[in-house]
Amino acid sequence: MYRTHNCGELRLEDAGTEVVMSGWIQTSNNLGHMNFVQLRDRYGITQLNFNKDDDEALLERAAELGREFVVKVEGTVRERSSKNMKIPTGEIEIQVKSMTVLNESKVPPFTIEDESDGGDELRMKYRYLDIRRNPVKESIIFRSQVALASRNYLSSKGFIEVETPFLIKSTPEGARDFVVPSRMNQGQFYALPQSPQTFKQLLMVAGMDRYFQIVKCFRDEDLRADRQPEFTQIDCEMAFVTQEDILNTFEGLTKHVFKETLGMELADFPRMQYDEAMRRFGSDKPDMRFGMEFVELNDVAKGKGFGVFDNAEMVVGICAEGQAEGYSNKDIKKLTEWMQRPQIGAKGLVYVKFLNDGSVKSSVGKFFSDEDLKAWGEKFGAKAGDMLLILSGETDKTRKQLNELRLEMGNRMGLIKEGDFKPLWVVDFPLLEWDEESERFHAMHHPFTSPKKEDEERMLTGDHETMKALRADAYDLVINGAEIGGGSIRIHDRALQARNFKLLGFTDEEAEEQFGFLMGAFEYGAPPHGGIAFGFDRLCAVLMGQTSIRDFIAFPKNNQGRDMMIDAPATIDEAQLDELGLKLNLNLKEE
Amino acid sequence: MYRTHNCGELRLEDAGTEVVMSGWIQTSNNLGHMNFVQLRDRYGITQLNFNKDDDEALLERAAELGREFVVKVEGTVRERSSKNMKIPTGEIEIQVKSMTVLNESKVPPFTIEDESDGGDELRMKYRYLDIRRNPVKESIIFRSQVALASRNYLSSKGFIEVETPFLIKSTPEGARDFVVPSRMNQGQFYALPQSPQTFKQLLMVAGMDRYFQIVKCFRDEDLRADRQPEFTQIDCEMAFVTQEDILNTFEGLTKHVFKETLGMELADFPRMQYDEAMRRFGSDKPDMRFGMEFVELNDVAKGKGFGVFDNAEMVVGICAEGQAEGYSNKDIKKLTEWMQRPQIGAKGLVYVKFLNDGSVKSSVGKFFSDEDLKAWGEKFGAKAGDMLLILSGETDKTRKQLNELRLEMGNRMGLIKEGDFKPLWVVDFPLLEWDEESERFHAMHHPFTSPKKEDEERMLTGDHETMKALRADAYDLVINGAEIGGGSIRIHDRALQARNFKLLGFTDEEAEEQFGFLMGAFEYGAPPHGGIAFGFDRLCAVLMGQTSIRDFIAFPKNNQGRDMMIDAPATIDEAQLDELGLKLNLNLKEE
């Protein structure tokens, strides 16, 4: 037997108990006549006491234990003379009577401590050591708890977890698929699902009524920071529902998860139309933990001879409270440069400072009188000490840039409190979004999303502005500025689905080849239905107040899509390729 | 709103309630002045009553409803005049006041009834209609319940569900991998996991202590009936445990699942050594629902001048109780032919009938006296009316053949009672198994399985019989003759793992290239560990008393690995291949 107790459970009231324990050597503190060894496992740390008076031979053996050795000890629980009240087991120690070294360890390449000295790549390579560290271990355990709470909640609401297939069919629409060559059908390929979208809709056609799945999805994208080629969704679909039913159900799920995992009761989630979110925050995922809302200045800023504003479609700003005195010209210059980086691309940044002495200072003071600027301030409700930051240009772009500035200022000003959670439903998303590059409309959510009833007729007018204005029964859940998930009411009518494919530039043949099975299914009594998917990795990170998802994934890949630990992907045998009816034809462009 | 109630919940006490319901038209019984329509959803069936006296126009519209139309109705619950006590809603009906057709349906290609008229291929193609049928729907819902019960049990025992990666590295050992070409690393491939084996072991090295996952696995095999290229496991691993700890934990899981899903309390599971199972039943997965155990006859059947027995390594038989009078010579001949089919490959079949009149009749009566044959009978405890069926030949082959005969006779004789469950742990499996084709030893479980402590030293003697006799800490759970799962204590020592790879014919370089990351991990304090994996699809089928797993998989593939519904696999664009650095090189051999 390896243990009667784990390293996290013994307390003062266990004193006198004979125990067997196993774990890893965290540290040892060898005083010569005595050696205090900290034994660690998943559950905690317990102090082992080796003592010259008790057993000199054992004390000598204990001196040879290195960090991360695995040992089993037998001994007696006793009260410690010098207690450590910071850990739950800190009042006791084990008087060791015998010890077996179960396995030795080389010196780890980085320290197994909460704050490690290992760099990212090194910790990825030795992920099995990194997971021994509390922050990673706890993130992975937390993820498991979120999954269990989600499953129990959805099951209690009558949802059935159904596993959908991983070997499916490639569709050129959307992101790139990972493909899997078929050996039994040479020249043909499966694709790994980017989501179970069509299958969950077919489950609704099949009468399953309420479906969910916590499921891996795959996207072969050029990886940006904090994206993974495989990621996990809480994927759901419901039949005979309206948007309202779906929002309420998944608001319930979210509240339940917060309660079960953080012990936190969330108030009802506010709802905001997409257009309003863009107008007030310049983002479809506004961080509601602080204000600093946009104020539009077209009516007061244009027509005063300042060409930049006069020629701009939109003049809009935010008010940074209490920042007027703190921002020197140099600070403003730096902030302007930050806004001008290609990632944001602002042309310039206009400030108006309302100083404590009542004076007004502005980069556009030449063009506007103090009265003009004070009138602007009034629109913001600005007080003495506040500073306006103003951008101008094409409406959509300017709003996006100002969103970045708002988030940056919120952070700088410490407006975001730890442990604060502000969920928001953003609703009434556009049906389509214009893609500059391909010069065509794409589905903003996906091609199965239902337009709003009142917009159905206008779908094929062909006019750009009309297309842009089409609205969908589509919604996102946003928490603290992070998109937790999104969904929509789906089309369940073959003709409407065909019309939508046409709108998206599919020929009838393409639509039939790629999605014929779904449109066919719509002909056999498809019920009205809709659903949602939560990004599970992101949900876990947001719950734990983290900005990166990586520690919530046991074995993540790096930004080149590589698993550093097992060194994958890798070459395969010629024979394997041959069986698949494939040949290498390398042609990767130099970057 | 689409519904206030579903189609399975209204009862007599709801009479008078105004309801809104939605569902599919199951049948309608149009009497002219009245139309009884059965409305179906996932939860049940409710009768709608359209009546000339109530609303003639509505009655006319109801006459136009076809099977599988989707409708929404509003009406009042009332007591039925002609009750159907076979269904829970059979005492009430809905007096319909208004109706909306939500979607029409073409005539389905097969009937949506418990017993459908659709063939396998047709039902696979229209799987979304097949799932509307109760037997399939209930199997899928049952699967969800088994998963939830398993997760809750394991979580309550401190297991953490950890998602391991799907894009891993191909290893030539074992079955064939599905591979996934990498676009970002042209010429390199990921593989889809055949199991999370190495990752779960790394989680033990990482200190996770108790891991589980209900997870999809992939094998690119030539599909036999009832195999799927993607299948699901309940995968588990524990650290600091002995075999006994693992058996007890997963016996607990199995009992819990039976209790939660079937309301059935199972007694403690017996354990049997592999050697004993082979000797008594000729199988490592004996069906314990009936006896008919093997009796070996070498001592009494050899040396009497019957050359077939004299030259056989093994003479062994079973006793079919009460079958002596019922089996004519013609029946015996047919049974012999059944045994001689290539799938079984027996050379012949010897019978001994103990007739009711006390006489003995046997196909080998020429070679053995009645006394001889009666002495055989005594070894079986045979009575008048019983029949012995005896095979002879090489020991392993003969036992396997007799196992087939035993199962066949058990079925024919009706010895297998529905609802009877007989679990069994088979333990002490061989470490290795000889592969005739490649003329080398393979790992019987997998290359990470630990040999029994006492066998470690003999591992590299190189002697064939010694190798065959090596035993492992490996075990299988068998229920009703089906292998539910298997596992083992793993090697956690680098040197022993290296020795095992050598035994299996790996060069040091191959071992390092394929499993270097795991052996490397063993050098950083790997704890003793072991685990098990249950075949989840099979477990569900066995629980429901089914022999096929197909109905427990929402979207199965056919025997050619093809999804008939979405028509996958399929060809992909030239551009896609080009991005992956691949070219087709078709060379599939004609079958």
Coordinates of N, CA and C in Angstrom, one line a residue, chain A residues 301-471:
Chain A
A301 N -18.2 69.7 -33.0 CA -16.8 69.8 -33.4 C -16.6 70.1 -34.9
K302 N -17.7 70.0 -35.6 CA -17.5 70.2 -37.1 C -18.0 71.6 -37.4
G303 N -17.4 72.1 -38.5 CA -17.9 73.4 -39.0 C -17.2 74.6 -38.4
K304 N -16.1 74.3 -37.6 CA -15.4 75.4 -37.0 C -14.1 75.6 -37.6
G305 N -13.9 75.1 -38.8 CA -12.6 75.4 -39.5 C -11.5 74.4 -39.3
F306 N -11.7 73.4 -38.4 CA -10.6 72.4 -38.2 C -10.9 71.3 -39.2
G307 N -10.0 71.3 -40.2 CA -10.3 70.4 -41.4 C -10.4 69.0 -41.1
V308 N -9.5 68.5 -40.2 CA -9.5 67.1 -39.8 C -10.9 66.7 -39.3
F309 N -11.5 67.5 -38.5 CA -12.8 67.1 -38.0 C -13.9 67.3 -39.1
D310 N -13.7 68.5 -39.8 CA -14.7 68.8 -40.8 C -14.8 67.7 -41.9
N311 N -13.7 67.1 -42.2 CA -13.7 66.1 -43.2 C -14.0 64.7 -42.7
A312 N -14.1 64.6 -41.4 CA -14.3 63.2 -40.8 C -15.8 62.9 -40.8
E313 N -16.0 61.6 -41.0 CA -17.4 61.1 -40.8 C -17.8 61.1 -39.4
M314 N -16.9 60.9 -38.5 CA -17.2 60.8 -37.1 C -16.1 61.4 -36.2
V315 N -16.6 62.3 -35.3 CA -15.7 62.8 -34.2 C -16.2 62.3 -32.9
V316 N -15.4 61.5 -32.2 CA -15.9 60.8 -31.0 C -14.8 60.7 -30.0
G317 N -15.2 60.8 -28.7 CA -14.2 60.8 -27.6 C -14.6 60.1 -26.4
I318 N -13.7 60.0 -25.5 CA -14.0 59.5 -24.1 C -13.4 60.6 -23.1
C319 N -13.9 60.5 -21.9 CA -13.5 61.4 -20.8 C -12.7 60.6 -19.8
A320 N -11.4 60.9 -19.7 CA -10.6 60.2 -18.6 C -10.6 61.0 -17.4
E321 N -11.4 60.6 -16.4 CA -11.6 61.4 -15.2 C -10.3 61.6 -14.4
G322 N -10.1 62.8 -14.0 CA -9.0 63.1 -13.1 C -7.6 62.9 -13.7
Q323 N -7.5 62.9 -15.1 CA -6.3 62.6 -15.7 C -5.6 63.9 -16.3
A324 N -6.3 65.0 -16.2 CA -5.8 66.2 -16.9 C -4.5 66.7 -16.3
E325 N -4.3 66.7 -15.0 CA -3.1 67.2 -14.4 C -2.0 66.2 -14.6
G326 N -2.3 64.9 -14.7 CA -1.3 63.9 -14.6 C -0.6 63.6 -16.0
Y327 N -1.2 64.0 -17.1 CA -0.7 63.7 -18.4 C 0.1 64.9 -18.9
S328 N 1.4 64.8 -19.0 CA 2.3 65.9 -19.5 C 2.2 65.8 -21.0
N329 N 2.7 66.8 -21.7 CA 2.7 66.8 -23.2 C 3.4 65.5 -23.7
K330 N 4.5 65.1 -22.9 CA 5.3 64.0 -23.3 C 4.4 62.7 -23.2
D331 N 3.6 62.6 -22.1 CA 2.7 61.5 -21.9 C 1.7 61.4 -23.1
I332 N 1.2 62.6 -23.4 CA 0.2 62.6 -24.5 C 0.8 62.1 -25.8
K333 N 2.1 62.6 -26.0 CA 2.8 62.2 -27.2 C 3.0 60.7 -27.3
K334 N 3.4 60.1 -26.2 CA 3.5 58.7 -26.1 C 2.2 57.9 -26.4
L335 N 1.2 58.4 -25.8 CA -0.1 57.8 -25.9 C -0.6 57.9 -27.4
T336 N -0.3 59.1 -28.0 CA -0.6 59.2 -29.4 C 0.1 58.2 -30.3
E337 N 1.4 58.1 -30.0 CA 2.2 57.1 -30.7 C 1.7 55.7 -30.6
W338 N 1.3 55.4 -29.3 CA 0.7 54.0 -29.1 C -0.5 53.8 -29.9
M339 N -1.3 54.9 -30.1 CA -2.5 54.8 -30.9 C -2.2 54.7 -32.4
Q340 N -1.0 55.2 -32.8 CA -0.7 55.3 -34.2 C 0.0 54.0 -34.6
R341 N 0.3 53.1 -33.7 CA 0.9 51.8 -34.1 C 0.0 51.1 -35.1
P342 N 0.6 50.3 -36.0 CA -0.2 49.7 -37.1 C -1.4 48.8 -36.5
Q343 N -1.2 48.2 -35.4 CA -2.2 47.4 -34.8 C -3.5 48.2 -34.6
I344 N -3.3 49.5 -34.3 CA -4.5 50.3 -34.0 C -4.8 51.3 -35.2
G345 N -3.7 52.0 -35.6 CA -3.8 52.8 -36.9 C -4.5 54.1 -36.8
A346 N -4.6 54.7 -35.6 CA -5.2 56.0 -35.5 C -4.3 57.0 -36.2
K347 N -4.9 58.1 -36.8 CA -4.1 59.1 -37.5 C -3.5 60.0 -36.4
G348 N -4.3 60.4 -35.5 CA -3.8 61.3 -34.4 C -4.7 61.2 -33.2
L349 N -4.5 62.0 -32.2 CA -5.3 62.0 -31.0 C -5.4 63.4 -30.5
V350 N -6.6 63.8 -30.3 CA -6.9 65.2 -29.8 C -7.2 65.1 -28.3
Y351 N -6.6 66.0 -27.5 CA -6.9 66.0 -26.1 C -7.5 67.4 -25.8
V352 N -8.3 67.3 -24.7 CA -8.8 68.6 -24.1 C -8.7 68.4 -22.6
K353 N -7.8 69.2 -22.0 CA -7.6 69.0 -20.5 C -8.4 70.2 -19.8
F354 N -9.2 69.8 -18.9 CA -9.9 70.8 -18.0 C -9.1 70.8 -16.7
L355 N -8.2 71.8 -16.6 CA -7.3 71.8 -15.5 C -8.0 72.3 -14.2
N356 N -7.3 72.0 -13.1 CA -7.9 72.3 -11.8 C -8.2 73.7 -11.6
D357 N -7.3 74.6 -12.2 CA -7.5 76.0 -12.0 C -8.6 76.6 -13.0
G358 N -9.3 75.7 -13.6 CA -10.5 76.2 -14.4 C -10.1 76.5 -15.9
S359 N -8.8 76.5 -16.2 CA -8.4 76.7 -17.6 C -8.5 75.5 -18.4
V360 N -8.5 75.7 -19.7 CA -8.7 74.6 -20.7 C -7.5 74.5 -21.6
K361 N -6.9 73.3 -21.8 CA -5.8 73.2 -22.6 C -6.1 72.1 -23.6
S362 N -5.7 72.3 -24.9 CA -6.1 71.4 -25.9 C -5.2 71.4 -27.1
S363 N -5.0 70.3 -27.7 CA -4.1 70.2 -28.9 C -4.8 70.9 -30.1
V364 N -6.1 71.2 -30.0 CA -6.8 71.9 -31.0 C -7.3 73.3 -30.5
G365 N -6.6 73.8 -29.6 CA -7.0 75.1 -29.0 C -7.0 76.2 -30.0
K366 N -6.2 76.0 -31.1 CA -6.1 77.0 -32.1 C -7.4 77.2 -32.9
F367 N -8.1 76.0 -33.0 CA -9.3 76.0 -33.8 C -10.6 76.2 -33.0
F368 N -10.5 76.0 -31.7 CA -11.8 76.0 -30.9 C -11.6 77.0 -29.7
S369 N -12.6 77.7 -29.4 CA -12.5 78.6 -28.3 C -12.7 77.8 -27.0
D370 N -12.3 78.4 -25.8 CA -12.5 77.7 -24.6 C -14.0 77.4 -24.4
E371 N -14.9 78.3 -24.9 CA -16.3 78.1 -24.8 C -16.7 76.8 -25.6
D372 N -16.2 76.7 -26.8 CA -16.4 75.5 -27.6 C -16.0 74.3 -26.8
L373 N -14.8 74.3 -26.3 CA -14.3 73.1 -25.6 C -15.1 72.8 -24.4
K374 N -15.5 73.9 -23.7 CA -16.3 73.6 -22.5 C -17.6 73.0 -22.8
A375 N -18.2 73.4 -24.0 CA -19.4 72.8 -24.4 C -19.2 71.3 -24.7
W376 N -18.0 71.0 -25.3 CA -17.7 69.5 -25.5 C -17.7 68.9 -24.1
G377 N -17.0 69.5 -23.2 CA -16.9 68.9 -21.8 C -18.3 68.6 -21.2
E378 N -19.2 69.5 -21.5 CA -20.5 69.3 -20.9 C -21.2 68.1 -21.4
K379 N -20.9 67.8 -22.7 CA -21.5 66.6 -23.3 C -21.0 65.3 -22.6
F380 N -19.8 65.4 -22.1 CA -19.2 64.3 -21.4 C -19.5 64.3 -19.9
G381 N -20.0 65.4 -19.4 CA -20.2 65.6 -18.0 C -18.8 65.8 -17.3
A382 N -17.8 66.4 -18.0 CA -16.5 66.5 -17.5 C -16.4 67.5 -16.4
K383 N -15.5 67.3 -15.4 CA -15.3 68.2 -14.3 C -13.8 68.7 -14.4
A384 N -13.6 69.6 -13.6 CA -12.2 70.1 -13.5 C -11.3 68.9 -13.2
G385 N -10.2 68.8 -13.9 CA -9.3 67.7 -13.6 C -9.4 66.6 -14.6
D386 N -10.5 66.6 -15.4 CA -10.7 65.5 -16.4 C -10.1 65.9 -17.7
M387 N -9.9 64.8 -18.5 CA -9.3 65.0 -19.8 C -10.1 64.3 -20.9
L388 N -10.4 65.0 -22.0 CA -11.1 64.3 -23.1 C -10.0 63.8 -24.1
L389 N -10.3 62.6 -24.6 CA -9.4 62.1 -25.7 C -10.3 61.8 -26.9
I390 N -10.0 62.4 -28.0 CA -10.9 62.5 -29.1 C -10.2 62.0 -30.4
L391 N -11.0 61.1 -31.1 CA -10.5 60.6 -32.4 C -11.5 61.1 -33.5
S392 N -11.0 61.0 -34.7 CA -12.0 61.3 -35.8 C -11.6 60.5 -37.0
G393 N -12.6 60.3 -37.9 CA -12.3 59.6 -39.2 C -13.5 58.9 -39.6
E394 N -13.3 57.8 -40.3 CA -14.4 57.0 -40.8 C -15.1 56.3 -39.6
T395 N -16.4 56.2 -39.5 CA -17.1 55.9 -38.3 C -16.6 54.5 -37.7
D396 N -16.7 53.4 -38.5 CA -16.4 52.1 -37.9 C -15.0 52.0 -37.4
K397 N -14.1 52.5 -38.2 CA -12.6 52.5 -37.8 C -12.4 53.3 -36.6
T398 N -12.9 54.5 -36.6 CA -12.7 55.4 -35.4 C -13.2 54.8 -34.1
R399 N -14.4 54.2 -34.2 CA -14.9 53.6 -33.0 C -14.0 52.4 -32.5
K400 N -13.5 51.6 -33.5 CA -12.7 50.5 -33.1 C -11.4 51.0 -32.4
Q401 N -10.9 52.1 -33.0 CA -9.6 52.7 -32.4 C -9.9 53.3 -31.0
L402 N -11.0 53.9 -30.9 CA -11.4 54.5 -29.6 C -11.6 53.4 -28.5
N403 N -12.2 52.3 -29.0 CA -12.4 51.1 -28.1 C -11.0 50.7 -27.5
E404 N -10.0 50.7 -28.3 CA -8.7 50.3 -27.8 C -8.2 51.3 -26.8
L405 N -8.4 52.6 -27.1 CA -8.0 53.6 -26.2 C -8.7 53.6 -24.8
R406 N -10.0 53.3 -24.9 CA -10.8 53.2 -23.7 C -10.3 52.1 -22.8
L407 N -10.0 50.9 -23.4 CA -9.6 49.7 -22.6 C -8.2 50.1 -22.0
E408 N -7.3 50.7 -22.8 CA -6.0 51.1 -22.3 C -6.1 52.0 -21.1
M409 N -7.0 53.0 -21.3 CA -7.1 54.0 -20.2 C -7.8 53.4 -19.0
G410 N -8.7 52.5 -19.2 CA -9.4 51.8 -18.1 C -8.3 51.1 -17.3
N411 N -7.4 50.4 -18.0 CA -6.3 49.7 -17.3 C -5.4 50.6 -16.6
R412 N -4.9 51.6 -17.3 CA -4.0 52.6 -16.7 C -4.5 53.2 -15.5
M413 N -5.8 53.5 -15.5 CA -6.5 54.3 -14.4 C -6.9 53.3 -13.3
G414 N -6.7 52.0 -13.5 CA -7.0 51.1 -12.4 C -8.5 51.0 -12.2
L415 N -9.3 51.1 -13.3 CA -10.7 51.1 -13.1 C -11.3 49.7 -13.1
I416 N -10.4 48.7 -13.4 CA -10.9 47.3 -13.4 C -10.5 46.6 -12.1
K417 N -11.6 46.3 -11.3 CA -11.3 45.7 -10.0 C -11.3 44.1 -10.2
E418 N -10.3 43.6 -9.5 CA -10.2 42.1 -9.5 C -11.4 41.5 -8.8
G419 N -11.9 40.4 -9.4 CA -13.1 39.7 -8.8 C -14.4 40.3 -9.2
D420 N -14.3 41.4 -10.1 CA -15.6 42.0 -10.6 C -16.0 41.3 -11.9
F421 N -17.2 40.9 -12.0 CA -17.7 40.3 -13.2 C -18.9 41.0 -13.8
K422 N -18.8 41.4 -15.0 CA -19.9 42.2 -15.6 C -20.3 41.5 -17.0
P423 N -21.3 40.6 -16.9 CA -21.8 39.9 -18.1 C -22.7 40.8 -18.8
L424 N -22.8 40.6 -20.1 CA -23.7 41.3 -21.0 C -24.1 40.5 -22.2
W425 N -25.4 40.5 -22.5 CA -25.8 39.9 -23.8 C -25.8 41.0 -24.8
V426 N -25.1 40.8 -25.9 CA -25.1 41.7 -27.1 C -26.0 41.0 -28.1
V427 N -27.1 41.7 -28.5 CA -28.1 41.0 -29.4 C -28.2 41.8 -30.7
D428 N -29.0 41.2 -31.6 CA -29.3 41.8 -32.9 C -28.1 42.1 -33.7
F429 N -27.2 41.2 -33.9 CA -26.0 41.3 -34.7 C -26.4 41.5 -36.2
P430 N -25.6 42.1 -37.0 CA -25.9 42.1 -38.4 C -25.8 40.7 -39.0
L431 N -26.6 40.4 -40.0 CA -26.5 39.1 -40.7 C -25.2 38.9 -41.4
L432 N -24.7 40.0 -42.0 CA -23.6 39.9 -43.0 C -22.5 40.9 -42.5
E433 N -21.3 40.5 -42.9 CA -20.2 41.5 -42.8 C -19.4 41.6 -44.1
W434 N -19.0 42.8 -44.5 CA -18.4 43.0 -45.7 C -16.9 42.6 -45.6
D435 N -16.4 41.8 -46.5 CA -15.0 41.5 -46.4 C -14.2 42.2 -47.5
E436 N -13.4 43.2 -47.0 CA -12.6 44.0 -48.0 C -11.8 43.2 -48.9
E437 N -11.2 42.2 -48.4 CA -10.2 41.5 -49.2 C -10.9 40.7 -50.4
S438 N -11.9 39.9 -50.0 CA -12.6 39.1 -51.1 C -13.7 39.9 -51.8
E439 N -13.9 41.1 -51.3 CA -15.0 42.0 -51.8 C -16.3 41.3 -51.9
R440 N -16.7 40.6 -50.9 CA -18.0 40.1 -50.8 C -18.5 40.0 -49.4
F441 N -19.8 39.7 -49.2 CA -20.3 39.6 -47.9 C -20.0 38.2 -47.3
H442 N -19.7 38.1 -46.1 CA -19.6 36.8 -45.4 C -20.7 36.8 -44.3
A443 N -21.1 35.6 -43.9 CA -22.0 35.5 -42.8 C -21.3 36.0 -41.5
M444 N -21.9 36.9 -40.8 CA -21.2 37.4 -39.6 C -21.1 36.3 -38.5
H445 N -22.2 35.5 -38.3 CA -22.1 34.4 -37.4 C -21.8 33.1 -38.2
H446 N -22.7 32.6 -38.9 CA -22.4 31.5 -39.9 C -23.6 31.4 -40.8
P447 N -23.5 30.6 -41.9 CA -24.5 30.7 -43.0 C -25.8 30.1 -42.6
F448 N -25.9 29.6 -41.4 CA -27.2 28.9 -40.9 C -28.0 29.8 -40.0
T449 N -27.5 31.0 -39.8 CA -28.1 32.0 -38.9 C -29.4 32.6 -39.6
S450 N -30.4 32.7 -38.8 CA -31.7 33.2 -39.4 C -31.7 34.8 -39.4
P451 N -32.0 35.4 -40.5 CA -32.2 36.8 -40.5 C -33.5 37.1 -39.7
K452 N -33.6 38.3 -39.2 CA -34.8 38.7 -38.5 C -36.0 38.6 -39.5
K453 N -37.1 38.1 -39.0 CA -38.3 37.9 -39.8 C -38.5 39.1 -40.7
E454 N -38.5 40.3 -40.2 CA -38.8 41.5 -40.9 C -37.8 41.8 -42.0
D455 N -36.6 41.2 -41.9 CA -35.6 41.5 -42.9 C -35.5 40.4 -44.1
E456 N -36.3 39.3 -43.9 CA -36.2 38.3 -44.9 C -36.4 38.7 -46.3
E457 N -37.4 39.6 -46.5 CA -37.8 40.0 -47.8 C -36.7 40.8 -48.5
R458 N -36.0 41.6 -47.7 CA -34.9 42.5 -48.3 C -33.6 41.8 -48.6
M459 N -33.6 40.4 -48.3 CA -32.3 39.7 -48.4 C -31.7 39.7 -49.8
L460 N -32.5 39.7 -50.8 CA -31.8 39.6 -52.1 C -31.9 40.9 -53.0
T461 N -32.1 42.0 -52.4 CA -32.2 43.2 -53.1 C -30.9 43.6 -53.8
G462 N -29.8 43.1 -53.2 CA -28.5 43.3 -53.8 C -27.8 44.7 -53.5
D463 N -28.5 45.5 -52.9 CA -28.0 46.8 -52.5 C -27.1 46.8 -51.3
H464 N -25.9 47.3 -51.5 CA -24.9 47.2 -50.4 C -25.3 47.7 -49.0
E465 N -25.9 48.8 -49.0 CA -26.3 49.4 -47.7 C -27.4 48.6 -47.1
T466 N -28.4 48.1 -47.9 CA -29.4 47.3 -47.4 C -28.9 46.0 -46.8
M467 N -27.9 45.4 -47.6 CA -27.3 44.2 -47.1 C -26.6 44.4 -45.7
K468 N -25.9 45.5 -45.6 CA -25.2 45.8 -44.4 C -26.2 46.0 -43.2
A469 N -27.4 46.4 -43.6 CA -28.3 46.8 -42.5 C -29.2 45.6 -42.1
L470 N -29.0 44.4 -42.8 CA -29.8 43.3 -42.4 C -29.4 42.8 -41.0
R471 N -30.4 42.5 -40.2 CA -30.2 42.1 -38.8 C -30.5 40.6 -38.7

